[in-house]
CSV table of C-alpha atoms (C1' of nucleotides) in Angstrom, one decimal:
chain,number,residue,atom,x,y,z
A,439,MET,CA,0.0,0.0,0.0
A,440,SER,CA,2.9,2.4,0.7
A,441,GLN,CA,4.4,2.5,-2.7
A,442,GLN,CA,6.1,5.9,-2.6
A,443,SER,CA,8.6,4.9,0.0
A,444,ALA,CA,9.1,1.3,-1.0
A,445,GLN,CA,10.5,1.4,-4.5
A,446,ARG,CA,12.7,-1.5,-3.7
A,447,LYS,CA,11.5,-4.0,-6.3
A,448,GLY,CA,12.0,-3.8,-10.0
A,449,ARG,CA,12.4,-0.9,-12.3
A,450,PRO,CA,10.4,2.3,-12.0
A,451,PRO,CA,7.5,2.6,-14.4
A,452,ARG,CA,8.1,4.8,-17.5
A,453,ILE,CA,4.4,5.0,-18.4
A,454,SER,CA,1.2,4.8,-16.4
A,455,ARG,CA,-2.3,3.7,-17.1
A,456,ALA,CA,-3.5,7.3,-16.7
A,457,GLU,CA,-1.1,8.4,-19.4
A,458,ILE,CA,-2.2,5.6,-21.7
A,459,ILE,CA,-5.9,6.6,-21.2
A,460,GLU,CA,-5.2,10.3,-21.7
A,461,THR,CA,-3.2,9.7,-24.9
A,462,ALA,CA,-5.8,7.3,-26.2
A,463,GLY,CA,-8.5,9.8,-25.5
A,464,ARG,CA,-6.6,12.4,-27.5
A,465,ILE,CA,-6.3,10.1,-30.5
A,466,VAL,CA,-9.9,9.2,-30.4
A,467,ASP,CA,-11.1,12.7,-30.1
A,468,ALA,CA,-8.9,13.9,-32.9
A,469,GLU,CA,-9.2,11.1,-35.4
A,470,GLY,CA,-12.0,8.7,-34.4
A,471,VAL,CA,-12.0,5.4,-32.6
A,472,ASP,CA,-10.9,3.2,-35.4
A,473,ARG,CA,-7.6,5.2,-35.7
A,474,LEU,CA,-6.8,4.1,-32.1
A,475,THR,CA,-4.5,1.1,-32.4
A,476,MET,CA,-2.1,-0.3,-29.9
A,477,ARG,CA,0.8,0.4,-32.2
A,478,ARG,CA,-0.3,3.9,-32.9
A,479,LEU,CA,-0.9,4.6,-29.2
A,480,ALA,CA,2.5,3.2,-28.3
A,481,LYS,CA,4.2,5.4,-30.8
A,482,GLU,CA,2.3,8.5,-29.6
A,483,ILE,CA,3.4,7.7,-26.1
A,484,GLY,CA,7.0,7.1,-27.0
A,485,SER,CA,7.0,3.5,-26.1
A,486,THR,CA,6.4,0.1,-27.7
A,487,PRO,CA,3.1,-1.8,-28.2
A,488,MET,CA,4.0,-4.4,-25.7
A,489,ALA,CA,4.6,-1.9,-22.9
A,490,LEU,CA,0.9,-1.1,-23.0
A,491,TYR,CA,0.0,-4.6,-22.1
A,492,HIS,CA,1.6,-4.1,-18.7
A,493,HIS,CA,-1.0,-1.5,-17.8
A,494,VAL,CA,-4.2,-2.7,-19.6
A,495,ARG,CA,-5.3,-6.3,-20.3
A,496,ASP,CA,-6.2,-5.8,-24.0
A,497,LYS,CA,-7.7,-3.3,-26.4
A,498,GLU,CA,-11.2,-4.0,-25.3
A,499,GLN,CA,-10.4,-3.1,-21.7
A,500,LEU,CA,-8.7,0.0,-22.9
A,501,LEU,CA,-11.9,1.1,-24.6
A,502,VAL,CA,-14.0,0.4,-21.5
A,503,LEU,CA,-11.5,2.4,-19.4
A,504,LEU,CA,-11.7,5.2,-21.9
A,505,LEU,CA,-15.5,5.4,-21.7
A,506,ASP,CA,-15.3,5.3,-17.9
A,507,ASP,CA,-12.9,8.2,-18.0
A,508,TYR,CA,-15.2,10.1,-20.4
A,509,ALA,CA,-18.2,9.4,-18.2
A,510,ALA,CA,-16.4,10.5,-15.1
A,511,ARG,CA,-15.5,13.9,-16.6
A,512,ASN,CA,-18.6,14.6,-18.6
A,513,LEU,CA,-21.6,13.0,-16.8
A,514,HIS,CA,-22.9,16.1,-14.9
A,515,ARG,CA,-25.6,15.5,-12.4
A,516,PRO,CA,-28.8,17.4,-13.4
A,517,ASP,CA,-31.1,19.2,-11.0
A,518,LEU,CA,-33.6,16.7,-9.7
A,519,PRO,CA,-37.3,17.6,-10.1
A,520,ASP,CA,-39.6,16.7,-7.1
A,521,ASP,CA,-41.9,14.5,-9.1
A,522,PRO,CA,-40.2,11.0,-9.0
A,523,ARG,CA,-41.5,10.1,-12.5
A,524,GLU,CA,-40.0,13.2,-13.9
A,525,ARG,CA,-36.8,12.5,-12.1
A,526,VAL,CA,-36.5,9.2,-13.9
A,527,VAL,CA,-37.0,10.9,-17.3
A,528,VAL,CA,-34.6,13.7,-16.5
A,529,VAL,CA,-31.8,11.5,-15.3
A,530,ALA,CA,-32.1,9.0,-18.2
A,531,ALA,CA,-32.1,12.0,-20.6
A,532,ALA,CA,-28.9,13.3,-18.9
A,533,ILE,CA,-27.1,10.0,-19.4
A,534,ARG,CA,-28.2,9.9,-23.0
A,535,ARG,CA,-27.3,13.5,-23.8
A,536,THR,CA,-23.7,12.9,-22.5
A,537,LEU,CA,-23.2,9.6,-24.2
A,538,ALA,CA,-24.7,10.5,-27.5
A,539,ALA,CA,-22.2,13.3,-27.7
A,540,CYS,CA,-19.4,10.7,-27.9
A,541,PRO,CA,-19.8,8.9,-31.2
A,542,TRP,CA,-17.6,5.9,-30.3
A,543,ILE,CA,-19.7,4.6,-27.4
A,544,VAL,CA,-21.2,2.1,-29.7
A,545,GLU,CA,-18.0,0.2,-29.8
A,546,VAL,CA,-17.9,0.0,-26.1
A,547,LEU,CA,-21.6,-0.6,-25.6
A,548,THR,CA,-21.4,-3.8,-27.7
A,549,ALA,CA,-18.3,-4.9,-25.9
A,550,ASP,CA,-19.6,-4.5,-22.3
A,551,ASP,CA,-22.2,-2.7,-20.4
A,552,LEU,CA,-21.4,0.8,-19.4
A,553,MET,CA,-21.3,0.6,-15.7
A,554,SER,CA,-18.7,3.0,-14.5
A,555,GLU,CA,-18.5,4.4,-11.0
A,556,ALA,CA,-19.6,7.8,-12.3
A,557,ALA,CA,-22.8,6.2,-13.7
A,558,LEU,CA,-23.9,4.7,-10.4
A,559,TRP,CA,-25.4,7.9,-9.1
A,560,PHE,CA,-27.6,8.0,-12.2
A,561,VAL,CA,-28.7,4.4,-11.8
A,562,GLU,CA,-29.5,5.2,-8.1
A,563,GLN,CA,-31.7,8.2,-9.0
A,564,ILE,CA,-33.6,6.3,-11.6
A,565,MET,CA,-34.2,3.3,-9.3
A,566,ASP,CA,-35.1,5.6,-6.5
A,567,GLY,CA,-37.7,7.4,-8.7
A,568,LEU,CA,-39.1,4.1,-9.8
A,569,VAL,CA,-39.4,2.9,-6.3
A,570,ALA,CA,-41.0,6.2,-5.2
A,571,CYS,CA,-43.6,5.5,-7.8
A,572,GLY,CA,-44.5,2.2,-6.3
A,573,LEU,CA,-42.2,-0.4,-7.9
A,574,THR,CA,-40.5,-3.0,-5.8
A,575,ALA,CA,-36.7,-3.1,-5.9
A,576,ASP,CA,-36.7,-6.0,-8.3
A,577,GLU,CA,-39.2,-4.4,-10.6
A,578,ALA,CA,-37.1,-1.2,-10.5
A,579,VAL,CA,-34.1,-3.1,-11.7
A,580,HIS,CA,-36.0,-4.5,-14.6
A,581,ALA,CA,-37.5,-1.2,-15.4
A,582,TYR,CA,-34.1,0.5,-15.3
A,583,ARG,CA,-32.8,-2.2,-17.7
A,584,ALA,CA,-35.7,-1.5,-20.1
A,585,ILE,CA,-34.8,2.2,-20.0
A,586,TRP,CA,-31.2,1.3,-20.7
A,587,TYR,CA,-32.1,-1.0,-23.6
A,588,TYR,CA,-34.2,1.8,-25.1
A,589,THR,CA,-31.4,4.4,-24.5
A,590,ALA,CA,-28.6,2.2,-25.8
A,591,GLY,CA,-30.6,1.1,-28.8
A,592,GLU,CA,-31.4,4.7,-29.7
A,593,MET,CA,-27.8,5.7,-29.5
A,594,ILE,CA,-26.6,2.8,-31.6
A,595,VAL,CA,-29.2,3.0,-34.3
A,596,ARG,CA,-28.8,6.7,-34.5
A,597,ALA,CA,-25.0,6.4,-34.8
A,598,ALA,CA,-25.4,3.8,-37.5
A,599,GLY,CA,-27.7,6.1,-39.4
A,600,GLU,CA,-25.3,9.0,-39.1
A,601,ARG,CA,-22.4,7.0,-40.3
A,602,ARG,CA,-24.4,5.9,-43.2
A,603,ARG,CA,-25.3,9.4,-44.1
A,604,ALA,CA,-21.7,10.5,-43.6
A,605,ASP,CA,-20.0,8.2,-46.0
A,606,GLY,CA,-21.4,9.0,-49.3
A,607,ASP,CA,-24.8,9.8,-50.6
A,608,ARG,CA,-25.0,6.4,-52.4
A,609,PRO,CA,-28.6,5.4,-52.4
A,610,THR,CA,-28.9,3.4,-49.3
A,611,TYR,CA,-30.0,-0.2,-49.5
A,612,ARG,CA,-33.0,0.6,-47.3
A,613,GLU,CA,-34.2,3.3,-49.7
A,614,ARG,CA,-34.3,0.8,-52.5
A,615,VAL,CA,-36.2,-1.7,-50.3
A,616,PHE,CA,-38.7,0.9,-49.4
A,617,ALA,CA,-39.1,2.1,-53.0
A,618,ASP,CA,-40.0,-1.5,-53.9
A,619,ALA,CA,-42.7,-1.7,-51.2
A,620,ASP,CA,-45.9,-2.7,-52.8
A,621,ALA,CA,-48.7,-0.3,-51.9
A,622,ALA,CA,-51.3,-3.0,-52.2
A,623,GLU,CA,-49.6,-5.4,-49.9
A,624,LEU,CA,-47.9,-2.9,-47.5
A,625,PRO,CA,-50.1,0.2,-47.5
A,626,ARG,CA,-48.8,1.6,-44.2
A,627,VAL,CA,-45.2,1.3,-45.2
A,628,ALA,CA,-45.8,2.5,-48.7
A,629,GLY,CA,-47.7,5.4,-47.3
A,630,VAL,CA,-44.7,6.8,-45.5
A,631,ALA,CA,-41.9,5.4,-47.7
A,632,SER,CA,-41.1,8.7,-49.3
A,633,ARG,CA,-40.9,10.5,-45.9
A,634,TRP,CA,-39.2,7.7,-44.0
A,635,ALA,CA,-35.7,9.2,-44.0
A,636,GLU,CA,-37.1,12.6,-42.9
A,637,LEU,CA,-39.3,11.1,-40.1
A,638,THR,CA,-36.6,8.8,-38.7
A,639,ALA,CA,-34.1,11.6,-38.7
A,640,GLU,CA,-36.2,13.5,-36.1
A,641,ASP,CA,-35.0,13.2,-32.5
A,642,THR,CA,-37.9,11.6,-30.7
A,643,TYR,CA,-35.9,10.1,-27.8
A,644,LEU,CA,-37.7,12.0,-25.2
A,645,ASP,CA,-41.2,11.1,-26.4
A,646,GLY,CA,-40.3,7.4,-26.5
A,647,LEU,CA,-38.6,7.6,-23.1
A,648,ARG,CA,-41.7,9.2,-21.5
A,649,ALA,CA,-44.0,6.6,-23.1
A,650,LEU,CA,-41.7,3.8,-21.8
A,651,VAL,CA,-41.6,5.2,-18.3
A,652,ASP,CA,-45.3,5.8,-18.3
A,653,GLY,CA,-45.9,2.3,-19.4
A,654,LEU,CA,-43.5,0.9,-16.8
A,655,LEU,CA,-45.2,2.8,-14.0
A,656,ALA,CA,-48.8,2.3,-15.1
A,657,ALA,CA,-50.9,0.1,-13.0
A,658,PRO,CA,-49.2,-3.3,-13.7
A,659,ALA,CA,-50.9,-6.6,-13.8
A,660,SER,CA,-52.0,-8.0,-10.5
A,661,PRO,CA,-49.4,-9.7,-8.4
A,662,THR,CA,-50.8,-13.1,-9.2
A,663,ALA,CA,-50.7,-12.4,-13.0
A,664,ARG,CA,-47.1,-11.2,-12.6
A,665,ALA,CA,-46.1,-14.3,-10.7
A,666,ALA,CA,-47.8,-16.4,-13.4
A,667,SER,CA,-45.9,-14.6,-16.2
A,668,ARG,CA,-42.7,-15.1,-14.3
A,669,ARG,CA,-43.3,-18.8,-13.9
A,670,SER,CA,-44.1,-19.2,-17.6
A,671,ARG,CA,-40.8,-17.6,-18.5
A,672,SER,CA,-38.6,-20.0,-16.5
B,692,MET,CA,-12.6,-23.6,-70.7
B,693,SER,CA,-15.1,-23.6,-73.6
B,694,GLN,CA,-16.1,-20.0,-73.9
B,695,GLN,CA,-16.7,-20.1,-77.6
B,696,SER,CA,-20.4,-20.9,-77.2
B,697,ALA,CA,-22.0,-17.8,-75.6
B,698,GLN,CA,-19.4,-15.2,-75.8
B,699,ARG,CA,-21.8,-12.2,-76.0
B,700,LYS,CA,-19.7,-10.1,-73.6
B,701,GLY,CA,-16.9,-10.8,-71.3
B,702,ARG,CA,-16.1,-14.0,-69.6
B,703,PRO,CA,-18.6,-16.2,-67.8
B,704,PRO,CA,-18.7,-15.8,-64.0
B,705,ARG,CA,-17.1,-18.5,-62.0
B,706,ILE,CA,-18.7,-17.4,-58.7
B,707,SER,CA,-22.0,-15.7,-57.8
B,708,ARG,CA,-23.2,-13.5,-55.1
B,709,ALA,CA,-25.5,-16.2,-53.9
B,710,GLU,CA,-22.6,-18.6,-53.6
B,711,ILE,CA,-20.6,-16.0,-51.6
B,712,ILE,CA,-23.5,-15.4,-49.2
B,713,GLU,CA,-24.1,-19.1,-48.8
B,714,THR,CA,-20.5,-19.9,-48.1
B,715,ALA,CA,-20.2,-16.9,-45.8
B,716,GLY,CA,-23.3,-18.1,-43.9
B,717,ARG,CA,-21.7,-21.5,-43.4
B,718,ILE,CA,-18.5,-20.0,-42.0
B,719,VAL,CA,-20.4,-17.7,-39.6
B,720,ASP,CA,-22.7,-20.5,-38.4
B,721,ALA,CA,-19.8,-22.9,-37.8
B,722,GLU,CA,-17.2,-20.6,-36.4
B,723,GLY,CA,-18.6,-17.2,-35.5
B,724,VAL,CA,-18.7,-13.9,-37.3
B,725,ASP,CA,-15.1,-12.8,-36.5
B,726,ARG,CA,-13.7,-15.9,-38.3
B,727,LEU,CA,-15.4,-14.6,-41.5
B,728,THR,CA,-12.7,-12.8,-43.5
B,729,MET,CA,-12.5,-12.0,-47.1
B,730,ARG,CA,-9.4,-14.1,-47.5
B,731,ARG,CA,-10.9,-17.1,-45.6
B,732,LEU,CA,-14.1,-16.8,-47.6
B,733,ALA,CA,-12.2,-16.7,-50.9
B,734,LYS,CA,-10.2,-19.8,-50.0
B,735,GLU,CA,-13.3,-21.7,-49.0
B,736,ILE,CA,-14.9,-20.8,-52.3
B,737,GLY,CA,-11.9,-21.7,-54.2
B,738,SER,CA,-11.1,-18.3,-55.5
B,739,THR,CA,-9.1,-15.2,-54.5
B,740,PRO,CA,-10.0,-12.4,-52.2
B,741,MET,CA,-10.3,-9.9,-55.0
B,742,ALA,CA,-12.8,-11.9,-56.9
B,743,LEU,CA,-15.3,-11.3,-54.1
B,744,TYR,CA,-15.1,-7.6,-54.7
B,745,HIS,CA,-16.8,-8.0,-58.1
B,746,HIS,CA,-19.9,-9.3,-56.3
B,747,VAL,CA,-20.1,-7.3,-53.1
B,748,ARG,CA,-19.0,-3.8,-52.4
B,749,ASP,CA,-17.1,-4.5,-49.2
B,750,LYS,CA,-17.2,-6.6,-46.1
B,751,GLU,CA,-19.8,-4.4,-44.5
B,752,GLN,CA,-22.2,-4.9,-47.3
B,753,LEU,CA,-21.5,-8.6,-47.2
B,754,LEU,CA,-22.6,-8.7,-43.6
B,755,VAL,CA,-25.8,-6.8,-44.4
B,756,LEU,CA,-26.6,-9.2,-47.2
B,757,LEU,CA,-25.9,-12.1,-44.9
B,758,LEU,CA,-28.4,-10.8,-42.3
B,759,ASP,CA,-31.0,-10.2,-45.1
B,760,ASP,CA,-30.6,-13.7,-46.2
B,761,TYR,CA,-30.9,-15.0,-42.6
B,762,ALA,CA,-34.1,-12.9,-42.2
B,763,ALA,CA,-35.6,-14.1,-45.4
B,764,ARG,CA,-35.2,-17.7,-44.4
B,765,ASN,CA,-36.0,-17.5,-40.7
B,766,LEU,CA,-38.4,-14.6,-40.2
B,767,HIS,CA,-41.7,-16.6,-40.0
B,768,ARG,CA,-44.9,-14.6,-39.9
B,769,PRO,CA,-46.8,-15.2,-36.7
B,770,ASP,CA,-50.6,-15.7,-36.4
B,771,LEU,CA,-52.0,-12.2,-35.9
B,772,PRO,CA,-54.3,-11.7,-32.9
B,773,ASP,CA,-57.4,-9.6,-33.5
B,774,ASP,CA,-56.6,-7.0,-30.9
B,775,PRO,CA,-54.3,-4.4,-32.7
B,776,ARG,CA,-52.3,-3.7,-29.6
B,777,GLU,CA,-51.5,-7.3,-29.1
B,778,ARG,CA,-50.7,-7.6,-32.8
B,779,VAL,CA,-47.9,-5.0,-32.2
B,780,VAL,CA,-46.5,-6.9,-29.3
B,781,VAL,CA,-46.7,-10.3,-31.1
B,782,VAL,CA,-45.0,-9.1,-34.3
B,783,ALA,CA,-42.2,-7.2,-32.4
B,784,ALA,CA,-41.6,-10.3,-30.3
B,785,ALA,CA,-41.4,-12.4,-33.5
B,786,ILE,CA,-38.7,-10.2,-34.9
B,787,ARG,CA,-36.8,-10.3,-31.7
B,788,ARG,CA,-37.1,-14.0,-31.3
B,789,THR,CA,-35.6,-14.7,-34.7
B,790,LEU,CA,-32.8,-12.1,-34.5
B,791,ALA,CA,-31.9,-12.9,-31.0
B,792,ALA,CA,-31.2,-16.5,-32.2
B,793,CYS,CA,-28.4,-15.2,-34.4
B,794,PRO,CA,-25.6,-13.9,-32.2
B,795,TRP,CA,-23.8,-11.9,-34.8
B,796,ILE,CA,-26.7,-9.4,-35.6
B,797,VAL,CA,-25.0,-6.9,-33.4
B,798,GLU,CA,-22.2,-6.5,-35.9
B,799,VAL,CA,-24.7,-5.7,-38.6
B,800,LEU,CA,-27.0,-3.6,-36.4
B,801,THR,CA,-24.2,-1.2,-35.6
B,802,ALA,CA,-23.3,-1.0,-39.3
B,803,ASP,CA,-26.7,-0.4,-40.7
B,804,ASP,CA,-30.4,-0.7,-39.9
B,805,LEU,CA,-31.9,-4.0,-40.5
B,806,MET,CA,-34.4,-3.2,-43.2
B,807,SER,CA,-34.6,-6.2,-45.5
B,808,GLU,CA,-37.5,-7.0,-47.7
B,809,ALA,CA,-38.4,-9.8,-45.5
B,810,ALA,CA,-38.8,-7.5,-42.6
B,811,LEU,CA,-41.2,-5.1,-44.3
B,812,TRP,CA,-44.2,-7.2,-43.6
B,813,PHE,CA,-43.4,-7.0,-39.9
B,814,VAL,CA,-43.0,-3.3,-40.0
B,815,GLU,CA,-46.3,-3.1,-41.9
B,816,GLN,CA,-48.1,-5.1,-39.2
B,817,ILE,CA,-46.7,-3.1,-36.3
B,818,MET,CA,-47.6,0.2,-38.0
B,819,ASP,CA,-51.0,-1.0,-38.9
B,820,GLY,CA,-51.7,-2.1,-35.3
B,821,LEU,CA,-50.5,1.3,-34.0
B,822,VAL,CA,-52.7,3.2,-36.5
B,823,ALA,CA,-55.7,0.9,-35.6
B,824,CYS,CA,-55.1,2.0,-32.0
B,825,GLY,CA,-55.5,5.7,-33.0
B,826,LEU,CA,-52.0,6.9,-33.9
B,827,THR,CA,-51.5,9.0,-37.1
B,828,ALA,CA,-49.1,7.6,-39.7
B,829,ASP,CA,-46.3,9.9,-38.5
B,830,GLU,CA,-46.8,8.9,-34.9
B,831,ALA,CA,-46.8,5.3,-35.9
B,832,VAL,CA,-43.4,5.7,-37.6
B,833,HIS,CA,-42.0,7.2,-34.4
B,834,ALA,CA,-43.6,4.6,-32.2
B,835,TYR,CA,-42.3,1.8,-34.5
B,836,ARG,CA,-38.8,3.4,-34.1
B,837,ALA,CA,-39.1,3.4,-30.4
B,838,ILE,CA,-40.0,-0.2,-30.4
B,839,TRP,CA,-37.0,-0.9,-32.7
B,840,TYR,CA,-34.7,1.0,-30.4
B,841,TYR,CA,-35.8,-1.0,-27.4
B,842,THR,CA,-35.6,-4.3,-29.3
B,843,ALA,CA,-32.2,-3.6,-30.8
B,844,GLY,CA,-30.8,-2.3,-27.5
B,845,GLU,CA,-32.1,-5.4,-25.7
B,846,MET,CA,-30.4,-7.7,-28.2
B,847,ILE,CA,-27.1,-5.9,-28.2
B,848,VAL,CA,-26.9,-5.5,-24.4
B,849,ARG,CA,-27.8,-9.1,-23.9
B,850,ALA,CA,-25.3,-10.3,-26.5
B,851,ALA,CA,-22.6,-8.3,-24.8
B,852,GLY,CA,-23.5,-9.8,-21.5
B,853,GLU,CA,-23.4,-13.3,-22.9
B,854,ARG,CA,-20.0,-12.7,-24.5
B,855,ARG,CA,-18.7,-11.4,-21.2
B,856,ARG,CA,-20.0,-14.5,-19.4
B,857,ALA,CA,-18.6,-16.7,-22.0
B,858,ASP,CA,-15.0,-15.7,-22.0
B,859,GLY,CA,-13.7,-16.5,-18.6
B,860,ASP,CA,-15.1,-16.1,-15.1
B,861,ARG,CA,-12.8,-13.2,-14.4
B,862,PRO,CA,-14.6,-11.0,-12.0
B,863,THR,CA,-16.3,-8.5,-14.3
B,864,TYR,CA,-15.4,-4.9,-13.9
B,865,ARG,CA,-19.0,-4.1,-13.2
B,866,GLU,CA,-19.1,-6.5,-10.3
B,867,ARG,CA,-16.2,-4.7,-8.6
B,868,VAL,CA,-17.9,-1.3,-9.2
B,869,PHE,CA,-21.1,-2.6,-7.6
B,870,ALA,CA,-19.3,-4.1,-4.7
B,871,ASP,CA,-17.8,-0.6,-4.0
B,872,ALA,CA,-21.2,1.0,-4.1
B,873,ASP,CA,-21.6,2.9,-0.8
B,874,ALA,CA,-24.8,1.9,0.9
B,875,ALA,CA,-25.2,5.3,2.5
B,876,GLU,CA,-24.9,7.2,-0.7
B,877,LEU,CA,-26.4,4.8,-3.1
B,878,PRO,CA,-29.0,2.8,-1.0
B,879,ARG,CA,-31.1,1.5,-4.0
B,880,VAL,CA,-28.1,0.3,-5.9
B,881,ALA,CA,-26.4,-1.2,-2.9
B,882,GLY,CA,-29.6,-2.9,-2.0
B,883,VAL,CA,-29.7,-5.0,-5.2
B,884,ALA,CA,-25.9,-5.1,-5.8
B,885,SER,CA,-25.5,-8.8,-4.8
B,886,ARG,CA,-28.4,-9.8,-7.0
B,887,TRP,CA,-27.7,-7.6,-10.0
B,888,ALA,CA,-26.3,-10.3,-12.2
B,889,GLU,CA,-29.1,-12.7,-11.4
B,890,LEU,CA,-31.8,-10.0,-11.9
B,891,THR,CA,-30.4,-8.8,-15.2
B,892,ALA,CA,-30.0,-12.3,-16.5
B,893,GLU,CA,-33.7,-12.7,-16.5
B,894,ASP,CA,-35.4,-12.3,-19.8
B,895,THR,CA,-37.9,-9.4,-19.3
B,896,TYR,CA,-38.0,-8.3,-23.0
B,897,LEU,CA,-41.8,-9.0,-23.2
B,898,ASP,CA,-42.6,-7.1,-20.0
B,899,GLY,CA,-40.7,-4.0,-21.2
B,900,LEU,CA,-42.2,-4.3,-24.7
B,901,ARG,CA,-45.7,-4.3,-23.3
B,902,ALA,CA,-44.9,-1.3,-21.1
B,903,LEU,CA,-43.5,0.6,-24.0
B,904,VAL,CA,-46.4,-0.2,-26.3
B,905,ASP,CA,-48.9,0.7,-23.6
B,906,GLY,CA,-47.1,4.0,-23.0
B,907,LEU,CA,-47.0,4.8,-26.7
B,908,LEU,CA,-50.7,4.1,-27.1
B,909,ALA,CA,-51.8,5.7,-23.9
B,910,ALA,CA,-53.8,8.9,-24.2
B,911,PRO,CA,-51.0,11.2,-25.5
B,912,ALA,CA,-50.6,14.9,-24.8
B,913,SER,CA,-53.2,17.1,-26.5
B,914,PRO,CA,-52.6,17.9,-30.2
B,915,THR,CA,-51.5,21.5,-29.3
B,916,ALA,CA,-49.0,20.2,-26.7
B,917,ARG,CA,-47.7,17.8,-29.3
B,918,ALA,CA,-47.3,20.5,-31.9
B,919,ALA,CA,-45.5,22.7,-29.3
B,920,SER,CA,-43.1,20.0,-28.5
B,921,ARG,CA,-42.5,19.4,-32.2
B,922,ARG,CA,-41.8,23.1,-32.7
B,923,SER,CA,-39.4,23.2,-29.7
B,924,ARG,CA,-37.4,20.3,-31.2
B,925,SER,CA,-36.7,21.9,-34.5
C,589,DA,C1',8.8,-4.9,-12.2
C,590,DC,C1',8.9,-3.0,-16.3
C,591,DC,C1',10.1,-2.6,-21.0
C,592,DT,C1',12.0,-4.0,-25.8
C,593,DG,C1',12.6,-6.4,-30.4
C,594,DA,C1',11.4,-9.6,-33.2
C,595,DA,C1',8.1,-12.5,-34.8
C,596,DC,C1',3.4,-14.8,-35.5
C,597,DA,C1',-0.5,-15.0,-37.8
C,598,DC,C1',-3.1,-12.5,-39.8
C,599,DC,C1',-6.3,-8.3,-41.9
C,600,DG,C1',-9.2,-5.3,-45.9
C,601,DT,C1',-8.4,-3.3,-50.1
C,602,DT,C1',-6.0,-1.2,-54.4
C,603,DC,C1',-3.7,-1.8,-58.6
C,604,DA,C1',-2.3,-3.5,-63.0
C,605,DA,C1',-2.5,-7.1,-65.6
C,606,DG,C1',-4.3,-11.3,-67.7
C,607,DT,C1',-8.2,-14.1,-70.0
D,1354,DA,C1',-16.8,-9.0,-67.7
D,1355,DC,C1',-14.6,-11.4,-64.7
D,1356,DC,C1',-10.6,-13.1,-62.3
D,1357,DT,C1',-5.6,-13.2,-60.6
D,1358,DG,C1',-1.0,-12.1,-58.2
D,1359,DA,C1',1.4,-9.1,-56.0
D,1360,DA,C1',1.6,-5.5,-53.0
D,1361,DC,C1',0.2,-1.8,-49.6
D,1362,DA,C1',-0.4,-0.5,-45.3
D,1363,DC,C1',-1.5,-2.1,-41.7
D,1364,DC,C1',-3.5,-5.1,-37.3
D,1365,DG,C1',-3.5,-7.4,-31.9
D,1366,DT,C1',-0.9,-10.3,-29.3
D,1367,DT,C1',2.8,-13.8,-27.7
D,1368,DC,C1',7.4,-14.9,-26.5
D,1369,DA,C1',12.0,-14.6,-24.8
D,1370,DA,C1',15.1,-11.7,-23.5
D,1371,DG,C1',17.1,-7.4,-21.4
D,1372,DT,C1',17.5,-3.8,-17.5
DNA sequence: ACCTGAACACCGTTCAAGT
DNA sequence: ACCTGAACACCGTTCAAGT
């Protein structure tokens, strides 16, 4: 535990995990996440690729560490409204606003859950709001997860859409599929086909979030019905 | 070979897109998506990497094509209940059941929307159910998107969790973070910390889906309020 | 304990040429 | 039109050795 006095063993470190994360963050901010490679990072830091492996397990862990660092510095706690339901919405929206500003989260999201220390306060507020609205602790966990699924999905799908729009105006595959939609067989789809891109470009995260939270908090099925549905799942 | 018969233009193709997709599907099924490389695929097919680029634009498109093919063959249309709200739930659950069975969708989901021809019928049914419950066409598109965000997010987060569980029982980062949760500051989180893994391993997709659909169809804000919220977004 | 060099076993894609 | 060979510009990670 007392490492400043006892430098007796081995050679002193030249690079630190903090330095690795900081440099990695700079590369990612400046050039995007797929320009971050262990070799490139080592060069930037003035070391060799293998030196990095003494401080992080592998590239995947580095990415998770990077997002934790980002969350710790950018996840600002919002003012909490009194109404517990509104608290849930406001806190979820705060998570999403911060993470959506960081276009490479998708890479990490698909590698691991975001569950940094900095995020725990947000989870706490969401769960507390849900419990204050009448959910049990277990129900609150499941409801929180549903909110997280919706939030993560929105960010990922939106990021994919933006990437698609970014690299070239080549007529997207989806547009061709829609154009082929038969109005007789698929009237609803055909009816909005021409406006699909425009409609799905709108940011409706908040509307959907409110609907989800309302639904999660609406008078649920009776306890017996819930128990039955739980049984049928296992 | 004998090319003197039908030499209208150029040389006859040795390989086809269909053959590429079929072989790629075999590799992915047998060994997982990250064993699918253009070089490996070419070898398997008895050709060279560059021959593939005459039939698909790049690896990303190949993956999208592969998922479309999977969807076309596995997305079976469910019986439609009479109740339009239940129709929405049943159809969304059918999409999710099929896609969740295919662990590599995440790679495609983050590259592009799934929007194959085979999926259009499902989109149609969901939109039709939503409209039958009173939504306008535009609202139905947004509601469909919310359902898709939730569904995609659930599949991606679940897949990440399974991958994490699969490769080694190393104590996940998340578990350590939870163990450190201060019961005084974060009572709700600390209260379920020990059961978090167990609770989040439960499949609650359907419960969350029902909550979301209920919320989306519940008496929405008045038309004027909706118009105001639309204005404030743009 | 920490770092290095060399090597392993690969990638996706471009280019110019052949048939 | 379709395919090939060679090359470009890389990867993440392991291993054995050095300090």
